[in-house]
Coordinates of C-alpha atoms in Angstrom, one line a residue:
X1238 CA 111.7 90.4 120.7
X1239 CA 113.5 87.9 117.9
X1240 CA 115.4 86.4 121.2
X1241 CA 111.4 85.8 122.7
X1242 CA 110.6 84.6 120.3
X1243 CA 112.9 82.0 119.9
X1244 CA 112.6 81.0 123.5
X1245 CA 108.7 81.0 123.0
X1246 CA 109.8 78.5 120.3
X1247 CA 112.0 76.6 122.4
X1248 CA 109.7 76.1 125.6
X1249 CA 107.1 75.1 123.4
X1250 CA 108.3 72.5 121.3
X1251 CA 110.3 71.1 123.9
X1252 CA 107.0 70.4 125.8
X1253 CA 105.9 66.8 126.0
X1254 CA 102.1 67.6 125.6
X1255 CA 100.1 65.9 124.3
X1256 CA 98.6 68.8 122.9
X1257 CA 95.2 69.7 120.9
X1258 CA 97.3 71.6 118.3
X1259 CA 101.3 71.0 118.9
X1260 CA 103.1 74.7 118.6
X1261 CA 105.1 73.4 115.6
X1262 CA 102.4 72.7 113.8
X1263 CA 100.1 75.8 114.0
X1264 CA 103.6 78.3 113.2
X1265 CA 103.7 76.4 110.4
X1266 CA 100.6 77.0 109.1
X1267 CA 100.7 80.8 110.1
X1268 CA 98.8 82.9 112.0
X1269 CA 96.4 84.8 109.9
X1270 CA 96.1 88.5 109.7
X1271 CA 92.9 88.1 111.0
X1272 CA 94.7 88.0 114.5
X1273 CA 93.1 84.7 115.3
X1274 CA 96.1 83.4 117.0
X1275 CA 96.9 83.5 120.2
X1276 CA 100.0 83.1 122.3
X1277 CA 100.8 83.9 126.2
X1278 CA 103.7 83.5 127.6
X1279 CA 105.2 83.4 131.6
X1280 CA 108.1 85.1 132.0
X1281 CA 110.2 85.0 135.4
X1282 CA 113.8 86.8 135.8
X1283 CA 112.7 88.4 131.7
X1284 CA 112.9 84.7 130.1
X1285 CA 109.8 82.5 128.7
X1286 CA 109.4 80.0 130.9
X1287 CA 105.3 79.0 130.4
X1288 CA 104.1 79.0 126.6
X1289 CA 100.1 78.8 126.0
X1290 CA 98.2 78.9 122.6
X1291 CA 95.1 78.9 121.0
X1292 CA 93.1 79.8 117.6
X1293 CA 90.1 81.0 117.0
X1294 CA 89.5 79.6 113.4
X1295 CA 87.6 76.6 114.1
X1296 CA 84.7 78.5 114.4
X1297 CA 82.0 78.8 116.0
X1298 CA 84.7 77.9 118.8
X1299 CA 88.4 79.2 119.9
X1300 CA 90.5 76.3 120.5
X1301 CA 93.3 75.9 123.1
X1302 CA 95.8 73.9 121.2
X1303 CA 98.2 73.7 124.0
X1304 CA 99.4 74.6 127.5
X1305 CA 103.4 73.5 128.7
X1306 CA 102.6 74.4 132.6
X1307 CA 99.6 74.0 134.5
X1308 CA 100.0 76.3 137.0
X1309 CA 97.0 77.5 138.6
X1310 CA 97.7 81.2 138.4
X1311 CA 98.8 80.8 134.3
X1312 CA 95.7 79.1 133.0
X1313 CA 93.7 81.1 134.9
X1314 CA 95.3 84.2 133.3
X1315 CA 95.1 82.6 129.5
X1316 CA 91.9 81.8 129.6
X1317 CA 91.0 84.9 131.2
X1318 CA 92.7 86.7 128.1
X1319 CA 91.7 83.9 125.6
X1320 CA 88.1 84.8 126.5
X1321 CA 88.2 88.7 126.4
X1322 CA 89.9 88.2 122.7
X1323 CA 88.3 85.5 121.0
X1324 CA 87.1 86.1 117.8
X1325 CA 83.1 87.4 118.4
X1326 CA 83.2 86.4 121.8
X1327 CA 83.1 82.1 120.6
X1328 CA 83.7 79.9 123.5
X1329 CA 86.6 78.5 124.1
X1330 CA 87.1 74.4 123.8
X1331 CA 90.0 72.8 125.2
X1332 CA 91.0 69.0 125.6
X1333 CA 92.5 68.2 128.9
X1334 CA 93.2 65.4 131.4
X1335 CA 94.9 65.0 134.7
X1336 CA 96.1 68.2 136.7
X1337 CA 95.8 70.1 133.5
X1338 CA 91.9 69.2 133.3
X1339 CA 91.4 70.3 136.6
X1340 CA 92.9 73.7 136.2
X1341 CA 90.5 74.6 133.4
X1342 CA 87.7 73.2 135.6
X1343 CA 88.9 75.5 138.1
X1344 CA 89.3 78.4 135.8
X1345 CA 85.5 77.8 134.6
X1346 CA 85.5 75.1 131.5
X1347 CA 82.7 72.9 131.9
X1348 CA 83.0 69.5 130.7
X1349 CA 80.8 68.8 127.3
X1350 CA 82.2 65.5 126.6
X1351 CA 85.1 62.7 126.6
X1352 CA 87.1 62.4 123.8
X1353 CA 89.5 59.5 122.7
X1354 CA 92.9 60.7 120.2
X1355 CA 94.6 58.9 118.0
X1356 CA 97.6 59.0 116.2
X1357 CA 97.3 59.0 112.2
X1358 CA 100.3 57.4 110.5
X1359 CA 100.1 56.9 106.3
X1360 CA 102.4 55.1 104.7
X1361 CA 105.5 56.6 102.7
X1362 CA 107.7 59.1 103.6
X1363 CA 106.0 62.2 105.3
X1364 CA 106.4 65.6 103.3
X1365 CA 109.6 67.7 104.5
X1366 CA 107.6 70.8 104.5
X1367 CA 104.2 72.4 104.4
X1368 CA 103.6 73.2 100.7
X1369 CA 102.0 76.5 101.5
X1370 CA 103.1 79.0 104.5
X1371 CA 102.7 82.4 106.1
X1372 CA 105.5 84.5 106.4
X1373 CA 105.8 84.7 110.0
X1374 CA 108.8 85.4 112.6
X1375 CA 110.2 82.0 111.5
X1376 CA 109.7 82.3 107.5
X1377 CA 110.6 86.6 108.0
X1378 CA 110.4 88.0 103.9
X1379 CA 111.6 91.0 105.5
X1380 CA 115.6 90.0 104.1
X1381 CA 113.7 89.2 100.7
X1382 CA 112.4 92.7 100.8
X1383 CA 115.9 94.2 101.3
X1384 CA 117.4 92.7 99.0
X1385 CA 114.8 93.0 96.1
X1386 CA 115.0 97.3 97.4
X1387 CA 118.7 96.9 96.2
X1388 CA 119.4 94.8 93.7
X1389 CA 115.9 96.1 91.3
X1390 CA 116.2 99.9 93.0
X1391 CA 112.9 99.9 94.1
X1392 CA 111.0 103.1 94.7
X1393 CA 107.3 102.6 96.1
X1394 CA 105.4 105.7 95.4
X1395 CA 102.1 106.6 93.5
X1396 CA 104.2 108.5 91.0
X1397 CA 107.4 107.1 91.0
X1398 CA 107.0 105.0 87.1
X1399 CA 108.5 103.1 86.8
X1400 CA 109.0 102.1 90.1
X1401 CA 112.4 99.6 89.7
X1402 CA 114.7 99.0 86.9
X1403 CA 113.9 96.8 85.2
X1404 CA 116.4 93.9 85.2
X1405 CA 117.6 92.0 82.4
X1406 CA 115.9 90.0 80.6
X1407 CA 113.0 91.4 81.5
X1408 CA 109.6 92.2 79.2
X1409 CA 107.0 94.7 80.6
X1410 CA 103.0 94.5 79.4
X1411 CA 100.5 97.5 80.0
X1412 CA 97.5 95.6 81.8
X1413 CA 94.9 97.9 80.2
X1414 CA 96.2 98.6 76.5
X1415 CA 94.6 96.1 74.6
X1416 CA 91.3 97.8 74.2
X1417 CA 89.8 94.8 74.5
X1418 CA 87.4 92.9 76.7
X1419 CA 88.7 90.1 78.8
X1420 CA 86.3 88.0 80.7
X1421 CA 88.2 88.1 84.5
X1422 CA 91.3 89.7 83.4
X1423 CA 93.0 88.7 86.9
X1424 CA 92.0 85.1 86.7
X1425 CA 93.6 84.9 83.3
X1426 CA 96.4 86.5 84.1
X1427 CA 97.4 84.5 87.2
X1428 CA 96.0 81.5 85.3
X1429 CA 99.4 82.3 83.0
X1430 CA 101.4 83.2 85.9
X1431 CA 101.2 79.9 87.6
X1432 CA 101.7 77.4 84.5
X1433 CA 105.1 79.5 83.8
X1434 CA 106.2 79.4 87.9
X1435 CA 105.6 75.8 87.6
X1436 CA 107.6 75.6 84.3
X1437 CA 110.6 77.6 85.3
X1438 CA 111.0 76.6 88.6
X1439 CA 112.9 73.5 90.0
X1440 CA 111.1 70.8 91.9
X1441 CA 110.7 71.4 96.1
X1442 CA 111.4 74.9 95.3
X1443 CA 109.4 77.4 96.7
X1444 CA 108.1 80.5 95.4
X1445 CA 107.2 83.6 97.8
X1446 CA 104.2 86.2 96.9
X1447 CA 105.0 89.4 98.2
X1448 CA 102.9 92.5 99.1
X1449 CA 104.4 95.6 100.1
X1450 CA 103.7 96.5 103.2
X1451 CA 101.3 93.5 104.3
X1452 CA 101.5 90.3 104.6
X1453 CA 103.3 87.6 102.4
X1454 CA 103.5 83.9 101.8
X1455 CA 105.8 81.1 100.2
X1456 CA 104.2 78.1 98.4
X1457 CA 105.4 75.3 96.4
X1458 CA 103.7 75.4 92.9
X1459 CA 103.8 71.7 92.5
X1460 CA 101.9 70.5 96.1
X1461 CA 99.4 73.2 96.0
X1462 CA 95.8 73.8 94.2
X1463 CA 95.2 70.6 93.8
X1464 CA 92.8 68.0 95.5
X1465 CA 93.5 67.5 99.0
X1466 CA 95.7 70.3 98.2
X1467 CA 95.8 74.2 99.8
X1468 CA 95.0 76.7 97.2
X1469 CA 97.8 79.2 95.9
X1470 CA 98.0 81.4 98.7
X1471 CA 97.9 85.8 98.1
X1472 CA 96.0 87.3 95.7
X1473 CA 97.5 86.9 92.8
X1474 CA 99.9 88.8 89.6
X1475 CA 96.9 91.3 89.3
X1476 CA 98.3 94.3 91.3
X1477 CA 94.6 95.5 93.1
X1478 CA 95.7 98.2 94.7
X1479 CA 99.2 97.2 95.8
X1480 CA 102.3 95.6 94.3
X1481 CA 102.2 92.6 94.0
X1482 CA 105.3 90.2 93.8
X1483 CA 105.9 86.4 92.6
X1484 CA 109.6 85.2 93.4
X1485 CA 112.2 82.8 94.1
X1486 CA 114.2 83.3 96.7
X1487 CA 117.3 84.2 94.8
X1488 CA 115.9 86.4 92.8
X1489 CA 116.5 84.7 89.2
X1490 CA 112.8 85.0 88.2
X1491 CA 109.4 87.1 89.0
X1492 CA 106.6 88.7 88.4
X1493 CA 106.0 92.6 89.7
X1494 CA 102.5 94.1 89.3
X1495 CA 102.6 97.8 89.8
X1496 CA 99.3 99.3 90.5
X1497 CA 99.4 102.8 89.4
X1498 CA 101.7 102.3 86.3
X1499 CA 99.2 99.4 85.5
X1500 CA 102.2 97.2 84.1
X1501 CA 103.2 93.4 84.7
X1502 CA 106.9 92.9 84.7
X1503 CA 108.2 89.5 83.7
X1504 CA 111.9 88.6 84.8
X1505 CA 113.9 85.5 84.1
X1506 CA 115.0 83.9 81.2
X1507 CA 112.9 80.6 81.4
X1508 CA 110.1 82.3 82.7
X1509 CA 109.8 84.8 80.1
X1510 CA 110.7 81.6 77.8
X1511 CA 107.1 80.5 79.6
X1512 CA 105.0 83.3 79.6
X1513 CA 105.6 85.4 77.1
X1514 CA 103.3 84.1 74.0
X1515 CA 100.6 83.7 76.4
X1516 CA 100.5 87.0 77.7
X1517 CA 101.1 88.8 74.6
X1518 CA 97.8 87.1 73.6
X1519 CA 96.4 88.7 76.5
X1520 CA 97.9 91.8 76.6
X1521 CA 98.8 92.9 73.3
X1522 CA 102.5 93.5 72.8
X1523 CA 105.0 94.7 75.5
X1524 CA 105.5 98.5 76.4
X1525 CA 109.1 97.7 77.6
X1526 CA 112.0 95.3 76.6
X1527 CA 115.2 94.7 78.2
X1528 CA 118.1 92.0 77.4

């Protein structure tokens, strides 16, 4: 399926389009786990040789953001399959011309309108990277996950409490023990998190939230919530039901929110360095120490 995959990739980059929404672009800005992504493929002999894609979240409509082969039998079959799955049945908008146009006539578009594209170039240098991104088949966490299993001994279960070791240095807070009331407890919390990512980490360097089991993301906490800007993807330090994990990709520095334990682990020299006053504030003082 990886191999597919990267044919898929491949085949559709290497098309000339133009397209509605080049394949490049909409990989990297993920396909949400609302499943409102869409990609066919044509295989002949097992190998991709047709790639087709649309998403639905342009509602009220499901766009087709691209097609690399207008064979007659292939659209029809997308946009057969495109219409069965859209997200609540939307209708499907594409932007065609020449023998591509025609075959989504054929297949049953109708045409609303005519449209004229152009091509938006700013000055300066474009950005290397999106500052926020899913972690898809092409940004996999699933090598981050391994090696945050071994190297912190990781043990997800309901009981298991701790559930890593705790590495070193490393300062542990009980979310609840303060016997105090906090107005939005989460918001505060992450409102501490993220001045101390952006403090400890080194610019263009990208920090990955994590949530076992489900989906993750990687964002760079000096290009996001800001205006113009995408917000701080996940949901947060505040482990609501899950664990939740802040991290470079090396490993140096994090955050671990264990749900059941109820305890925010802080890792990292400088980010402790960061944190630490603020959350004791919070929190009260620390149930656990280490280094």
């Amino acid at each position: 399926m990886r191999e597919q995959a990267g044919r898929t990739w491949e085949v559709a980059v290497g098309s000339p389009g133009p397209h509605a929404m080049p394949y490049a672009e909409m990989i990297a800005d993920g396909s949400s786990d609302e499943g409102d992504v869409f990609i066919e493929v044509l295989l002949e002999d097992g190998l991709v040789t047709a790639v087709a894609w649309a998403h639905g979240d342009e509602q009220p409509f499901t766009v087709v953001g691209g097609l690399t082969s207008d064979d007659e039998d292939f659209v029809r079959a997308c946009t057969e399959g495109w219409r069965r799955d859209a997200w609540l049945g939307c209708p499907l908008l594409a932007e065609a011309d020449g023998p591509l146009r025609a075959r989504l006539l054929e297949a049953g578009f109708v045409e609303v309108t005519s449209v004229r594209s152009y091509h938006w170039s700013p000055p300066g240098t474009p950005e290397p990277g999106r500052p926020a991104q899913f972690l898809d088949w092409l940004h996999d966490d699933d090598p981050l996950w391994d090696r945050f299993y071994a190297e912190f001994d990781f043990k997800p279960s309901t009981a298991h409490r701790p559930a890593i070791t705790d590495p070193s240095p490393s300062v542990v807070w009980n979310l609840h023990s303060h016997h105090r009331l906090v107005a939005d407890l989460p918001a505060a919390l992450d409102a501490i998190v993220r001045r101390g990512l952006l403090a400890a980490t080194e610019p263009g360097e990208f920090v990955y939230w994590l949530d076992w089991q489900h989906d993750g993301y990687r964002y760079d906490p000096r290009r996001v919530d800001a205006p113009g800007r995408p917000a701080v993807p996940g949901r947060g330090a505040y482990p609501n039901g899950d664990y939740y994990l802040h991290l470079t990709h090396d490993l140096r520095l994090g955050t671990f929110g264990h749900p059941w334990e109820q305890t925010l682990t802080v890792w990292g020299p400088a980010l402790v360095t960061a944190v630490e006053g603020e959350l004791t504030d919070l929190l009260g003082e620390p149930v656990r120490r280490r280094g």
